[in-house]
């Protein structure tokens, strides 16, 4: 069964600290892996998209890595800010032709950044 | 540039009724996808429309259907509503390629009584 598992479920860190969120998947075939940030009461916002051949991608203070061999990804947040408090969702696309295919979502990691 | 607009933001229905939700994508985007988000299941993919055709479909019963118009606006319909259909329904638009980022609206909160 195609699955995306994220860890930890929740995380509390102090402002200014770094953190790393994990994502393991068993989705096949694989097209791409996406990380989203979702603030409470809002729709998700895309942070990064990585294909099979990419193993790292950055978006400001967010850096995602992908190991397609072990089917693992991580999202590293540098110098955290209070506004980083949100749920971070890992999504894997089953792919298929030129379309996004069926998207499999992880349950997310809820990050709280404290002053 | 206007974002993805979903209407209505909140909706209350009773079991057995049907409901139609609307999504206006970002101008120029031809792909519209729909998702259901619940505390227990998280986000789940419903279906994707591209140029008025359903291109991908998740694992939801036939009570969930959608359509896309020539201007790329999309509607989602749920018939014979069940208590378990209470959720946040999100719509996202993109240019349509497999590697394109999706832009989400803020959703329609559907409550079934």
XYZ file of N, CA and C in Angstrom:
684
model
N 0.844 -1.193 0.000
C 0.000 0.000 0.000
C 0.880 1.245 0.000
N 0.546 2.204 -0.866
C 1.318 3.445 -0.916
C 1.077 4.277 0.332
N 2.167 4.617 1.026
C 2.040 5.372 2.263
C 3.140 6.409 2.388
N 2.831 7.454 3.136
C 3.812 8.478 3.479
C 3.758 8.661 4.995
N 4.880 8.446 5.660
C 4.950 8.547 7.116
C 5.847 9.713 7.503
N 5.352 10.549 8.400
C 6.151 11.694 8.843
C 6.455 11.600 10.334
N 7.624 12.091 10.681
C 8.002 12.140 12.094
C 8.840 13.384 12.367
N 8.782 13.934 13.588
C 7.823 13.540 14.619
C 6.425 14.060 14.306
N 5.445 13.650 15.098
C 4.080 14.165 14.921
C 4.017 15.634 15.284
N 4.728 16.000 16.353
C 4.772 17.384 16.776
C 6.145 17.695 17.341
N 6.463 18.981 17.336
C 7.802 19.415 17.732
C 7.707 20.836 18.275
N 8.379 21.066 19.384
C 8.455 22.415 19.958
C 9.917 22.818 20.008
N 10.226 23.980 19.436
C 11.610 24.467 19.471
C 11.610 25.942 19.857
N 12.776 26.429 20.262
C 12.919 27.838 20.602
C 13.278 28.643 19.356
N 12.785 29.844 19.312
C 13.064 30.764 18.210
C 14.580 30.868 17.997
N 14.982 30.802 16.740
C 16.400 30.903 16.405
C 17.087 29.561 16.233
N 16.458 28.505 16.755
C 17.046 27.165 16.637
C 16.707 26.546 15.288
N 17.507 25.522 14.918
C 17.249 24.764 13.701
C 16.453 23.509 14.031
N 15.789 22.946 13.035
C 15.110 21.667 13.241
C 15.023 20.916 11.922
N 14.817 19.595 12.032
C 14.702 18.739 10.854
C 13.488 17.843 10.989
N 12.681 17.836 9.962
C 11.482 16.997 9.920
C 11.724 15.854 8.936
N 11.171 14.681 9.244
C 11.434 13.491 8.437
C 10.195 13.015 7.695
N 10.449 12.379 6.544
C 9.375 11.820 5.734
C 9.878 10.538 5.085
N 9.196 9.427 5.327
C 9.511 8.153 4.681
C 8.311 7.741 3.837
N 8.563 7.198 2.653
C 7.454 6.849 1.778
C 7.663 5.476 1.157
N 6.538 4.897 0.758
C 6.582 3.608 0.068
C 5.842 3.695 -1.254
N 5.667 4.928 -1.754
C 4.887 5.151 -2.966
C 5.646 4.688 -4.194
N 4.952 3.962 -5.058
C 5.524 3.514 -6.317
C 4.429 3.406 -7.356
N 4.625 3.875 -8.586
C 5.824 4.569 -9.045
C 5.922 5.967 -8.448
N 7.138 6.469 -8.425
C 7.393 7.772 -7.815
C 7.588 8.816 -8.899
N 6.918 9.964 -8.744
C 7.105 11.053 -9.687
C 7.864 12.211 -9.042
N 7.351 12.708 -7.946
C 8.053 13.766 -7.222
C 7.602 13.805 -5.768
N 8.364 14.532 -4.958
C 8.050 14.684 -3.543
C 7.958 16.165 -3.232
N 6.919 16.526 -2.521
C 6.646 17.939 -2.222
C 6.565 18.146 -0.717
N 6.990 19.313 -0.290
C 6.788 19.755 1.087
C 5.893 20.987 1.052
N 4.895 20.970 1.955
C 3.985 22.096 2.086
C 3.998 22.597 3.525
N 3.708 23.879 3.692
C 3.511 24.479 5.006
C 2.049 24.894 5.096
N 1.387 24.495 6.183
C -0.007 24.883 6.356
C -0.221 25.592 7.684
N -0.553 26.862 7.608
C -0.915 27.619 8.797
C -2.341 27.259 9.195
N -2.635 27.399 10.481
C -3.968 27.058 10.985
C -5.032 27.862 10.255
N -6.047 27.167 9.738
C -7.151 27.841 9.077
C -6.870 28.300 7.655
N -5.706 27.933 7.121
C -5.355 28.345 5.751
C -5.059 27.123 4.898
N -5.021 27.323 3.589
C -4.622 26.238 2.700
C -3.111 26.066 2.727
N -2.620 24.889 2.330
C -1.172 24.653 2.307
C -0.474 25.557 1.286
N 0.793 25.840 1.575
C 1.625 26.628 0.674
C 2.825 25.778 0.279
N 3.107 25.719 -1.017
C 4.203 24.888 -1.509
C 5.558 25.459 -1.088
N 6.429 24.584 -0.554
C 7.785 24.993 -0.180
C 8.796 24.492 -1.214
N 8.762 23.194 -1.510
C 9.704 22.619 -2.480
C 9.042 21.473 -3.226
N 9.547 21.220 -4.434
C 9.162 20.035 -5.214
C 10.457 19.409 -5.719
N 10.632 18.107 -5.499
C 11.847 17.429 -5.957
C 11.483 16.192 -6.772
N 12.159 16.022 -7.894
C 11.983 14.820 -8.694
C 13.009 13.771 -8.277
N 12.931 12.631 -8.920
C 13.788 11.494 -8.599
C 15.266 11.857 -8.643
N 15.620 12.709 -9.599
C 17.042 13.007 -9.828
C 17.593 14.119 -8.934
N 16.728 14.779 -8.180
C 17.190 15.874 -7.321
C 17.355 15.377 -5.899
N 18.447 15.741 -5.242
C 18.592 15.292 -3.861
C 18.613 16.433 -2.855
N 18.549 17.660 -3.324
C 18.410 18.773 -2.388
C 17.798 19.972 -3.096
N 16.993 20.709 -2.360
C 16.380 21.912 -2.918
C 16.094 22.870 -1.772
N 16.414 24.147 -1.999
C 16.236 25.148 -0.943
C 15.210 26.195 -1.334
N 14.572 26.743 -0.318
C 13.625 27.842 -0.483
C 13.806 28.728 0.744
N 14.712 29.688 0.624
C 15.006 30.550 1.773
C 15.612 29.733 2.903
N 14.992 29.806 4.082
C 15.513 29.064 5.242
C 15.094 27.599 5.249
N 14.359 27.166 4.261
C 13.910 25.784 4.162
C 14.783 25.030 3.159
N 15.309 23.865 3.585
C 16.088 23.020 2.691
C 15.547 21.602 2.772
N 15.130 21.076 1.622
C 14.626 19.710 1.570
C 15.674 18.807 0.942
N 15.760 17.583 1.441
C 16.650 16.579 0.849
C 15.821 15.360 0.467
N 16.312 14.632 -0.513
C 15.621 13.436 -0.965
C 16.637 12.334 -1.244
N 16.399 11.161 -0.666
C 17.186 9.970 -0.983
C 16.212 8.972 -1.590
N 16.203 8.897 -2.910
C 15.235 8.049 -3.607
C 15.545 6.560 -3.417
N 16.780 6.246 -3.077
C 17.135 4.840 -2.856
C 16.520 4.307 -1.565
N 16.613 5.119 -0.506
C 16.044 4.698 0.780
C 14.619 5.195 0.957
N 14.147 5.991 0.006
C 12.783 6.538 0.045
C 12.566 7.376 1.310
N 13.517 8.278 1.515
C 13.438 9.170 2.664
C 13.666 10.608 2.221
N 12.975 11.514 2.902
C 13.182 12.935 2.669
C 13.210 13.646 4.013
N 13.865 14.790 4.031
C 13.857 15.603 5.241
C 13.668 17.056 4.860
N 13.122 17.816 5.794
C 12.979 19.264 5.621
C 13.702 19.919 6.789
N 14.727 20.693 6.467
C 15.516 21.365 7.486
C 15.139 22.842 7.515
N 14.833 23.332 8.707
C 14.489 24.749 8.880
C 15.620 25.394 9.681
N 16.173 26.431 9.112
C 17.312 27.117 9.734
C 16.847 28.393 10.425
N 17.431 28.656 11.583
C 17.166 29.907 12.325
C 15.662 30.166 12.404
N 14.957 29.288 13.068
C 13.504 29.333 13.088
C 12.958 30.672 13.587
N 11.770 31.003 13.061
C 11.065 32.225 13.454
C 9.680 31.844 13.966
N 9.078 32.748 14.713
C 7.743 32.472 15.265
C 6.756 32.141 14.145
N 6.952 32.762 12.989
C 6.040 32.537 11.859
C 6.204 31.142 11.224
N 7.220 30.416 11.641
C 7.382 29.045 11.144
C 6.434 28.076 11.841
N 5.763 28.525 12.890
C 4.793 27.675 13.591
C 3.672 27.321 12.627
N 3.547 26.024 12.331
C 2.596 25.555 11.319
C 2.687 24.040 11.251
N 1.854 23.451 10.406
C 1.994 22.024 10.086
C 2.763 21.906 8.777
N 3.690 20.958 8.737
C 4.485 20.727 7.532
C 4.122 19.352 6.976
N 3.714 19.359 5.739
C 3.146 18.162 5.131
C 4.026 17.691 3.986
N 4.337 16.417 4.001
C 5.118 15.774 2.942
C 4.137 15.068 2.006
N 4.321 15.252 0.710
C 3.394 14.694 -0.279
C 4.194 14.005 -1.373
N 3.803 12.798 -1.726
C 4.482 12.086 -2.800
C 3.503 11.852 -3.942
N 3.962 12.151 -5.150
C 3.138 11.967 -6.334
C 3.442 10.617 -6.972
N 2.357 9.857 -7.226
C 2.534 8.578 -7.911
C 2.921 8.779 -9.354
N 2.614 9.947 -9.869
C 3.030 10.248 -11.231
C 2.209 9.508 -12.268
N 2.605 9.697 -13.476
C 1.888 9.074 -14.580
C 1.801 10.039 -15.733
N 2.608 9.805 -16.722
C 2.586 10.694 -17.880
C 3.036 12.083 -17.494
N 2.380 13.067 -18.030
C 2.797 14.433 -17.733
C 1.995 15.077 -16.638
N 1.115 14.318 -15.980
C 0.268 14.934 -14.962
C 0.825 14.649 -13.575
N 0.245 15.267 -12.581
C 0.709 15.092 -11.209
C 0.412 13.699 -10.683
N -0.552 13.015 -11.274
C -0.912 11.700 -10.771
C -1.646 11.792 -9.447
N -1.750 10.652 -8.777
C -2.405 10.589 -7.478
C -1.412 11.053 -6.415
N -1.834 11.996 -5.575
C -0.952 12.509 -4.523
C -1.244 11.797 -3.214
N -0.185 11.299 -2.562
C -0.306 10.627 -1.272
C 0.270 11.554 -0.210
N -0.546 11.910 0.781
C -0.157 12.886 1.798
C 0.265 12.206 3.090
N 1.296 12.762 3.726
C 1.603 12.397 5.093
C 0.653 13.130 6.035
N 0.636 12.717 7.315
C -0.271 13.333 8.286
C 0.271 14.672 8.798
N 1.517 14.963 8.490
C 2.089 16.249 8.855
C 2.830 16.242 10.183
N 3.722 17.205 10.335
C 4.408 17.477 11.597
C 3.980 18.861 12.044
N 3.461 18.932 13.270
C 3.030 20.226 13.802
C 4.190 20.864 14.552
N 4.690 21.952 14.013
C 5.838 22.652 14.600
C 5.373 23.881 15.369
N 5.850 24.013 16.595
C 5.587 25.211 17.398
C 6.923 25.853 17.724
N 7.063 27.111 17.370
C 8.268 27.863 17.681
C 7.931 28.828 18.813
N 8.667 28.699 19.918
C 8.404 29.513 21.106
C 9.454 30.610 21.253
N 9.034 31.778 21.761
C 10.010 32.884 21.945
C 10.974 32.580 23.096
N -1.782 39.551 -8.393
C -2.429 38.388 -9.011
C -3.329 37.722 -7.979
N -4.601 37.574 -8.301
C -5.535 36.996 -7.353
C -5.196 35.530 -7.141
N -5.426 35.058 -5.894
C -5.155 33.668 -5.568
C -6.340 32.791 -5.910
N -6.301 31.573 -5.410
C -7.394 30.629 -5.612
C -8.536 30.996 -4.676
N -9.728 31.098 -5.213
C -10.891 31.494 -4.422
C -11.874 30.343 -4.316
N -12.245 30.029 -3.072
C -13.226 28.978 -2.846
C -14.465 29.570 -2.181
N -15.624 29.163 -2.658
C -16.867 29.606 -2.053
C -17.834 28.442 -1.900
N -18.654 28.437 -0.844
C -18.566 29.373 0.279
C -17.435 28.984 1.222
N -17.138 29.766 2.213
C -16.102 29.416 3.188
C -16.634 28.424 4.214
N -17.901 28.564 4.559
C -18.513 27.675 5.550
C -19.888 27.227 5.045
N -20.224 25.983 5.401
C -21.488 25.415 4.937
C -21.965 24.387 5.962
N -23.252 24.458 6.263
C -23.841 23.457 7.162
C -24.961 22.758 6.415
N -24.909 21.427 6.407
C -25.916 20.634 5.727
C -26.358 19.509 6.655
N -27.441 18.832 6.267
C -27.895 17.674 7.030
C -27.691 16.404 6.200
N -27.694 15.295 6.894
C -27.489 13.998 6.227
C -28.502 13.803 5.099
N -28.033 13.241 4.001
C -28.908 12.962 2.884
C -28.991 14.068 1.851
N -28.614 15.283 2.255
C -28.629 16.388 1.300
C -27.446 16.285 0.345
N -27.423 17.164 -0.631
C -26.269 17.250 -1.503
C -25.699 18.670 -1.431
N -24.457 18.826 -1.874
C -23.806 20.121 -1.766
C -22.903 20.339 -2.977
N -22.787 21.584 -3.381
C -21.879 21.954 -4.471
C -20.926 23.032 -3.978
N -19.635 22.778 -4.148
C -18.598 23.727 -3.759
C -17.943 24.283 -5.011
N -17.489 25.520 -4.927
C -16.944 26.179 -6.101
C -15.494 26.599 -5.892
N -14.732 26.571 -6.976
C -13.316 26.941 -6.930
C -12.959 27.741 -8.174
N -12.413 28.944 -7.964
C -11.913 29.749 -9.078
C -10.396 29.754 -9.029
N -9.737 29.185 -10.044
C -8.278 29.064 -9.992
C -7.578 30.380 -10.317
N -6.277 30.375 -10.146
C -5.453 31.512 -10.551
C -5.534 31.638 -12.074
N -5.616 32.866 -12.547
C -5.719 33.107 -13.974
C -4.561 32.438 -14.728
N -4.909 31.678 -15.787
C -3.885 30.995 -16.581
C -3.675 29.552 -16.177
N -4.117 29.191 -14.979
C -3.975 27.800 -14.529
C -5.069 26.943 -15.150
N -4.690 25.781 -15.675
C -5.654 24.907 -16.322
C -5.965 23.657 -15.508
N -5.189 23.418 -14.460
C -5.417 22.244 -13.625
C -6.043 22.662 -12.308
N -7.094 21.969 -11.914
C -7.717 22.196 -10.608
C -7.855 20.840 -9.919
N -7.362 20.768 -8.700
C -7.454 19.540 -7.908
C -8.264 19.802 -6.654
N -8.922 18.772 -6.187
C -9.729 18.866 -4.964
C -9.207 17.883 -3.927
N -9.270 18.325 -2.645
C -8.778 17.517 -1.537
C -9.755 17.611 -0.369
N -9.788 16.541 0.414
C -10.542 16.527 1.661
C -9.556 16.469 2.819
N -9.762 17.314 3.821
C -8.874 17.305 4.988
C -9.688 17.110 6.251
N -9.369 16.064 7.002
C -10.003 15.786 8.289
C -8.920 15.561 9.329
N -9.236 15.790 10.614
C -8.231 15.575 11.664
C -7.720 14.134 11.691
N -8.576 13.177 11.413
C -8.174 11.776 11.506
C -7.388 11.271 10.313
N -7.797 11.637 9.130
C -7.193 11.137 7.891
C -6.196 12.096 7.258
N -6.166 13.326 7.719
C -5.294 14.309 7.086
C -5.836 14.705 5.721
N -4.931 15.077 4.829
C -5.316 15.478 3.477
C -5.422 14.262 2.569
N -6.501 14.188 1.820
C -6.677 13.093 0.859
C -7.091 13.670 -0.485
N -6.489 13.132 -1.532
C -6.729 13.588 -2.893
C -8.063 13.048 -3.395
N -8.885 13.955 -3.925
C -10.177 13.551 -4.485
C -10.066 13.330 -5.994
N -9.782 14.400 -6.713
C -9.610 14.291 -8.170
C -8.966 15.551 -8.717
N -8.493 15.425 -9.972
C -7.875 16.541 -10.677
C -8.561 16.711 -12.020
N -8.837 17.954 -12.379
C -9.369 18.278 -13.695
C -8.355 19.122 -14.444
N -8.265 18.842 -15.736
C -7.362 19.596 -16.607
C -8.085 19.797 -17.929
N -8.226 21.034 -18.329
C -8.927 21.354 -19.580
C -10.256 20.628 -19.678
N -11.038 20.729 -18.625
C -12.411 20.234 -18.546
C -12.526 18.709 -18.477
N -11.416 18.002 -18.355
C -11.439 16.539 -18.289
C -10.848 16.070 -16.965
N -11.474 15.061 -16.375
C -10.909 14.493 -15.153
C -9.677 13.688 -15.542
N -8.539 14.063 -14.973
C -7.280 13.453 -15.385
C -6.766 12.450 -14.359
N -7.036 12.681 -13.087
C -6.623 11.759 -12.029
C -7.724 11.677 -10.982
N -7.778 10.542 -10.295
C -8.847 10.338 -9.329
C -8.308 9.581 -8.126
N -8.709 10.026 -6.933
C -8.338 9.334 -5.706
C -9.345 8.231 -5.400
N -9.272 7.729 -4.167
C -10.113 6.603 -3.773
C -11.323 7.037 -2.966
N -12.211 7.738 -3.598
C -13.437 8.178 -2.947
C -14.632 7.593 -3.683
N -15.750 7.411 -2.956
C -16.933 6.835 -3.622
C -17.509 7.765 -4.666
N -18.368 7.206 -5.497
C -18.961 7.953 -6.588
C -19.855 9.097 -6.160
N -20.160 9.183 -4.856
C -20.961 10.319 -4.369
C -20.196 11.640 -4.551
N -18.903 11.513 -4.666
C -18.055 12.690 -4.859
C -17.792 12.851 -6.355
N -18.176 13.965 -6.896
C -17.964 14.197 -8.318
C -17.555 15.648 -8.548
N -17.090 15.917 -9.712
C -16.677 17.276 -10.018
C -16.811 17.568 -11.485
N -16.559 18.811 -11.803
C -16.500 19.203 -13.213
C -15.690 20.472 -13.328
N -15.250 20.723 -14.544
C -14.483 21.940 -14.796
C -15.059 22.613 -16.029
N -15.142 23.915 -15.960
C -15.726 24.678 -17.048
C -14.625 25.199 -17.981
N -15.057 25.768 -19.093
C -14.088 26.212 -20.102
C -13.186 27.328 -19.577
N -13.623 28.050 -18.557
C -12.782 29.119 -17.989
C -11.910 28.590 -16.839
N -11.856 27.261 -16.706
C -11.066 26.544 -15.688
C -11.683 26.542 -14.300
N -12.724 27.313 -14.085
C -13.412 27.238 -12.784
C -13.936 25.812 -12.588
N -13.976 25.390 -11.341
C -14.373 24.007 -11.072
C -15.401 23.955 -9.950
N -16.228 22.951 -10.008
C -17.186 22.682 -8.944
C -17.020 21.240 -8.487
N -17.273 21.034 -7.213
C -17.286 19.699 -6.653
C -18.648 19.455 -6.028
N -19.211 18.297 -6.292
C -20.521 17.956 -5.768
C -20.423 16.711 -4.898
N -21.100 16.758 -3.769
C -21.195 15.570 -2.921
C -22.679 15.290 -2.725
N -23.113 14.103 -3.082
C -24.526 13.747 -2.947
C -24.724 12.845 -1.722
N -25.950 12.750 -1.291
C -26.326 11.898 -0.154
C -25.304 12.033 0.985
N -25.228 13.215 1.516
C -24.213 13.528 2.517
C -24.299 12.623 3.743
N -23.119 12.243 4.243
C -22.999 11.439 5.457
C -22.246 12.255 6.505
N -22.422 11.864 7.778
C -21.744 12.584 8.860
C -20.233 12.627 8.630
N -19.687 11.550 8.091
C -18.250 11.454 7.850
C -17.732 12.367 6.756
N -18.632 13.030 6.061
C -18.210 13.964 5.009
C -17.849 15.323 5.594
N -18.084 15.503 6.889
C -17.693 16.759 7.530
C -16.179 16.914 7.429
N -15.745 17.999 6.826
C -14.315 18.168 6.561
C -14.060 19.541 5.995
N -12.768 19.839 5.837
C -12.343 21.021 5.095
C -12.046 20.552 3.675
N -12.704 21.151 2.706
C -12.475 20.790 1.306
C -11.615 21.874 0.670
N -10.460 21.441 0.177
C -9.489 22.363 -0.404
C -9.393 22.161 -1.906
N -9.184 23.256 -2.578
C -8.988 23.213 -4.016
C -7.616 23.830 -4.295
N -6.939 23.308 -5.297
C -5.627 23.839 -5.664
C -5.544 23.944 -7.182
N -4.861 24.961 -7.663
C -4.699 25.108 -9.104
C -3.220 25.158 -9.480
N -2.932 24.795 -10.720
C -1.565 24.869 -11.235
C -1.639 24.961 -12.752
N -0.456 25.138 -13.390
C -0.435 25.152 -14.851
C -0.691 23.752 -15.417
N -0.448 22.711 -14.609
C -0.855 21.377 -15.035
C 0.252 20.369 -15.248
N 1.489 20.806 -15.351
C 2.582 19.857 -15.533
C 2.848 19.088 -14.252
N 3.486 17.909 -14.374
C 3.642 17.048 -13.203
C 4.529 17.677 -12.135
N 5.356 18.622 -12.535
C 6.313 19.221 -11.625
C 5.925 20.633 -11.192
N 4.693 21.010 -11.475
C 4.275 22.372 -11.193
C 3.790 22.510 -9.753
N 4.158 23.589 -9.080
C 3.634 23.798 -7.726
C 2.137 24.072 -7.769
N 1.451 23.601 -6.752
C 0.030 23.862 -6.649
C -0.209 25.028 -5.702
N -1.214 25.808 -6.023
C -1.600 26.944 -5.189
C -2.981 26.640 -4.610
N -3.040 26.606 -3.302
C -4.272 26.228 -2.620
C -5.117 27.435 -2.246
N -6.439 27.215 -2.253
C -7.347 28.162 -1.631
C -7.406 27.868 -0.140
N -8.193 28.645 0.586
C -8.299 28.452 2.029
C -9.417 27.491 2.425
N -10.104 26.934 1.437
C -11.022 25.844 1.702
C -12.448 26.230 2.020
N -13.301 25.232 1.946
C -14.693 25.331 2.392
C -14.858 24.367 3.547
N -15.289 24.905 4.687
C -15.518 24.056 5.866
C -16.942 23.546 5.807
N -17.130 22.247 5.593
C -18.443 21.622 5.483
C -18.762 20.859 6.760
N -19.877 21.184 7.369
C -20.324 20.484 8.580
C -21.641 19.796 8.284
N -21.727 18.514 8.635
C -22.940 17.732 8.413
C -23.603 17.444 9.757
N -24.876 17.830 9.859
C -25.598 17.628 11.122
C -26.499 16.396 11.036
